[in-house]
mmCIF file of C-alpha atoms in Angstrom:
data_model
loop_
_atom_site.group_PDB
_atom_site.id
_atom_site.type_symbol
_atom_site.label_atom_id
_atom_site.label_comp_id
_atom_site.label_asym_id
_atom_site.label_seq_id
_atom_site.Cartn_x
_atom_site.Cartn_y
_atom_site.Cartn_z
ATOM 1 C CA UNK A 1 12.697 -14.816 -10.204
ATOM 2 C CA UNK A 2 10.166 -16.759 -11.439
ATOM 3 C CA UNK A 3 7.491 -15.409 -9.039
ATOM 4 C CA UNK A 4 8.519 -12.244 -10.570
ATOM 5 C CA UNK A 5 7.886 -12.992 -13.772
ATOM 6 C CA UNK A 6 4.426 -15.420 -13.468
ATOM 7 C CA UNK A 7 3.316 -11.339 -12.355
ATOM 8 C CA UNK A 8 4.256 -9.612 -14.630
ATOM 9 C CA UNK A 9 3.097 -12.327 -16.846
ATOM 10 C CA UNK A 10 -0.164 -12.349 -14.343
ATOM 11 C CA UNK A 11 -0.712 -8.648 -15.516
ATOM 12 C CA UNK A 12 -0.147 -8.605 -19.108
ATOM 13 C CA UNK A 13 -3.080 -11.142 -18.913
ATOM 14 C CA UNK A 14 -5.244 -8.625 -16.924
ATOM 15 C CA UNK A 15 -4.408 -5.525 -19.576
ATOM 16 C CA UNK A 16 -5.149 -7.338 -22.569
ATOM 17 C CA UNK A 17 -8.399 -8.207 -21.075
ATOM 18 C CA UNK A 18 -9.167 -4.791 -19.740
ATOM 19 C CA UNK A 19 -7.182 -2.613 -21.910
ATOM 20 C CA UNK A 20 -9.007 0.270 -20.965
ATOM 21 C CA UNK A 21 -8.728 0.338 -17.442
ATOM 22 C CA UNK A 22 -5.081 -0.327 -17.683
ATOM 23 C CA UNK A 23 -4.445 2.330 -19.712
ATOM 24 C CA UNK A 24 -6.129 4.538 -17.879
ATOM 25 C CA UNK A 25 -3.600 2.886 -14.481
ATOM 26 C CA UNK A 26 -0.714 3.422 -16.476
ATOM 27 C CA UNK A 27 -1.112 6.694 -17.255
ATOM 28 C CA UNK A 28 -2.105 7.255 -13.584
ATOM 29 C CA UNK A 29 0.926 5.674 -12.210
ATOM 30 C CA UNK A 30 3.489 8.076 -14.701
ATOM 31 C CA UNK A 31 1.652 11.206 -13.172
ATOM 32 C CA UNK A 32 1.762 9.995 -9.843
ATOM 33 C CA UNK A 33 6.018 9.000 -10.504
ATOM 34 C CA UNK A 34 6.022 12.528 -12.664
ATOM 35 C CA UNK A 35 4.912 14.033 -9.654
ATOM 36 C CA UNK A 36 7.223 12.783 -6.654
ATOM 37 C CA UNK A 37 9.696 13.237 -9.847
ATOM 38 C CA UNK A 38 9.319 17.417 -9.434
ATOM 39 C CA UNK A 39 9.563 17.841 -5.940
ATOM 40 C CA UNK A 40 11.541 15.559 -5.144
ATOM 41 C CA UNK A 41 13.776 13.395 -7.234
ATOM 42 C CA UNK A 42 14.374 10.526 -9.455
ATOM 43 C CA UNK A 43 17.166 9.271 -7.457
ATOM 44 C CA UNK A 44 15.461 9.781 -3.619
ATOM 45 C CA UNK A 45 12.815 8.477 -4.862
ATOM 46 C CA UNK A 46 14.000 4.783 -5.888
ATOM 47 C CA UNK A 47 16.267 5.167 -2.772
ATOM 48 C CA UNK A 48 12.704 5.426 -0.738
ATOM 49 C CA UNK A 49 11.441 2.520 -2.904
ATOM 50 C CA UNK A 50 14.191 0.085 -2.028
ATOM 51 C CA UNK A 51 14.394 0.640 1.465
ATOM 52 C CA UNK A 52 10.564 0.718 1.708
ATOM 53 C CA UNK A 53 11.092 -3.382 0.123
ATOM 54 C CA UNK A 54 13.743 -4.136 2.540
ATOM 55 C CA UNK A 55 10.719 -4.040 5.305
ATOM 56 C CA UNK A 56 9.819 -7.540 6.951
ATOM 57 C CA UNK A 57 5.698 -8.309 5.915
ATOM 58 C CA UNK A 58 4.996 -4.943 3.527
ATOM 59 C CA UNK A 59 3.517 -6.748 0.911
ATOM 60 C CA UNK A 60 4.762 -4.040 -1.701
ATOM 61 C CA UNK A 61 8.008 -4.901 -1.663
ATOM 62 C CA UNK A 62 7.792 -7.828 -4.286
ATOM 63 C CA UNK A 63 6.637 -4.737 -6.684
ATOM 64 C CA UNK A 64 9.128 -2.385 -5.651
ATOM 65 C CA UNK A 65 12.146 -4.586 -4.900
ATOM 66 C CA UNK A 66 14.191 -3.739 -8.300
ATOM 67 C CA UNK A 67 13.530 0.108 -7.573
ATOM 68 C CA UNK A 68 17.334 1.018 -7.832
ATOM 69 C CA UNK A 69 17.310 -0.354 -11.441
ATOM 70 C CA UNK A 70 17.280 2.818 -13.398
ATOM 71 C CA UNK A 71 16.520 0.436 -16.596
ATOM 72 C CA UNK A 72 13.142 0.310 -15.160
ATOM 73 C CA UNK A 73 10.871 3.215 -15.348
ATOM 74 C CA UNK A 74 10.090 4.788 -12.056
ATOM 75 C CA UNK A 75 5.867 4.515 -12.922
ATOM 76 C CA UNK A 76 6.703 0.346 -13.004
ATOM 77 C CA UNK A 77 7.061 0.699 -9.385
ATOM 78 C CA UNK A 78 2.864 1.708 -8.222
ATOM 79 C CA UNK A 79 -0.447 1.129 -8.979
ATOM 80 C CA UNK A 80 -3.214 3.792 -8.494
ATOM 81 C CA UNK A 81 -6.165 2.008 -9.560
ATOM 82 C CA UNK A 82 -5.105 -2.299 -10.007
ATOM 83 C CA UNK A 83 -4.793 -4.337 -7.244
ATOM 84 C CA UNK A 84 -2.228 -5.025 -5.856
ATOM 85 C CA UNK A 85 -1.829 -0.992 -5.222
ATOM 86 C CA UNK A 86 0.342 0.618 -3.898
ATOM 87 C CA UNK A 87 1.064 4.353 -3.855
ATOM 88 C CA UNK A 88 2.573 6.985 -2.186
ATOM 89 C CA UNK A 89 0.839 9.678 -0.247
ATOM 90 C CA UNK A 90 2.940 11.916 1.213
ATOM 91 C CA UNK A 91 7.065 12.367 1.247
ATOM 92 C CA UNK A 92 8.327 13.855 3.652
ATOM 93 C CA UNK A 93 12.079 14.981 3.978
ATOM 94 C CA UNK A 94 14.180 16.533 6.777
ATOM 95 C CA UNK A 95 17.183 16.550 8.867
ATOM 96 C CA UNK A 96 15.839 13.815 10.873
ATOM 97 C CA UNK A 97 15.111 11.325 8.129
ATOM 98 C CA UNK A 98 12.154 11.185 5.838
ATOM 99 C CA UNK A 99 8.711 9.627 6.182
ATOM 100 C CA UNK A 100 6.696 7.950 3.913
ATOM 101 C CA UNK A 101 2.727 7.410 3.909
ATOM 102 C CA UNK A 102 1.929 4.941 1.952
ATOM 103 C CA UNK A 103 -0.855 3.280 0.822
ATOM 104 C CA UNK A 104 -1.232 0.025 -0.484
ATOM 105 C CA UNK A 105 -3.271 -3.495 -0.371
ATOM 106 C CA UNK A 106 -7.560 -2.546 -2.126
ATOM 107 C CA UNK A 107 -8.448 -0.576 -4.502
ATOM 108 C CA UNK A 108 -11.184 0.158 -2.076
ATOM 109 C CA UNK A 109 -10.286 3.061 0.080
ATOM 110 C CA UNK A 110 -12.002 1.748 2.840
ATOM 111 C CA UNK A 111 -10.192 -1.661 3.364
ATOM 112 C CA UNK A 112 -6.928 -0.371 2.233
ATOM 113 C CA UNK A 113 -3.871 -0.106 4.533
ATOM 114 C CA UNK A 114 -2.158 2.618 5.332
ATOM 115 C CA UNK A 115 1.225 3.143 6.597
ATOM 116 C CA UNK A 116 3.534 5.233 8.152
ATOM 117 C CA UNK A 117 7.156 4.989 7.633
ATOM 118 C CA UNK A 118 10.042 6.253 9.542
ATOM 119 C CA UNK A 119 13.609 6.616 7.759
ATOM 120 C CA UNK A 120 17.226 7.212 9.272
ATOM 121 C CA UNK A 121 20.575 8.251 7.390
ATOM 122 C CA UNK A 122 22.077 4.805 9.239
ATOM 123 C CA UNK A 123 25.700 7.093 8.778
ATOM 124 C CA UNK A 124 27.219 5.741 5.315
ATOM 125 C CA UNK A 125 24.655 7.202 1.703
ATOM 126 C CA UNK A 126 21.993 4.023 3.172
ATOM 127 C CA UNK A 127 18.704 4.280 5.245
ATOM 128 C CA UNK A 128 17.176 2.481 7.493
ATOM 129 C CA UNK A 129 13.710 2.098 8.707
ATOM 130 C CA UNK A 130 13.227 4.115 12.013
ATOM 131 C CA UNK A 131 10.134 2.821 12.965
ATOM 132 C CA UNK A 132 6.360 2.268 11.420
ATOM 133 C CA UNK A 133 3.202 3.067 11.871
ATOM 134 C CA UNK A 134 0.353 1.009 10.402
ATOM 135 C CA UNK A 135 -2.877 3.115 10.535
ATOM 136 C CA UNK A 136 -6.318 2.346 10.080
#
């Protein structure tokens, strides 16, 4: 918990140093979350984020570990311009499962890491990771 608190304090200090950049990123995150919510629903997005947080060696997990807590606004889990960046590029839901394309890491497109993660239902209301492909 201490690590998460320290990250929040660092974000607040950074936001105070660069209020315009922080405001613009905040607005971009809200827009991103609203678009995903309109297309897929908030509960679905939270479930996807939580499942992603359980991936081994997935750096954005420290940002999205509490995605199922509905008291935290959905836009708080995304970082569009500020590092470490985390955004969902594509989200496809089908009978077979869910395919999620994410980008994380650097704010520079060439240095950012893109991954495709396939999730499938495990019979309960939970999902499990069925595959993970890291793209260049």
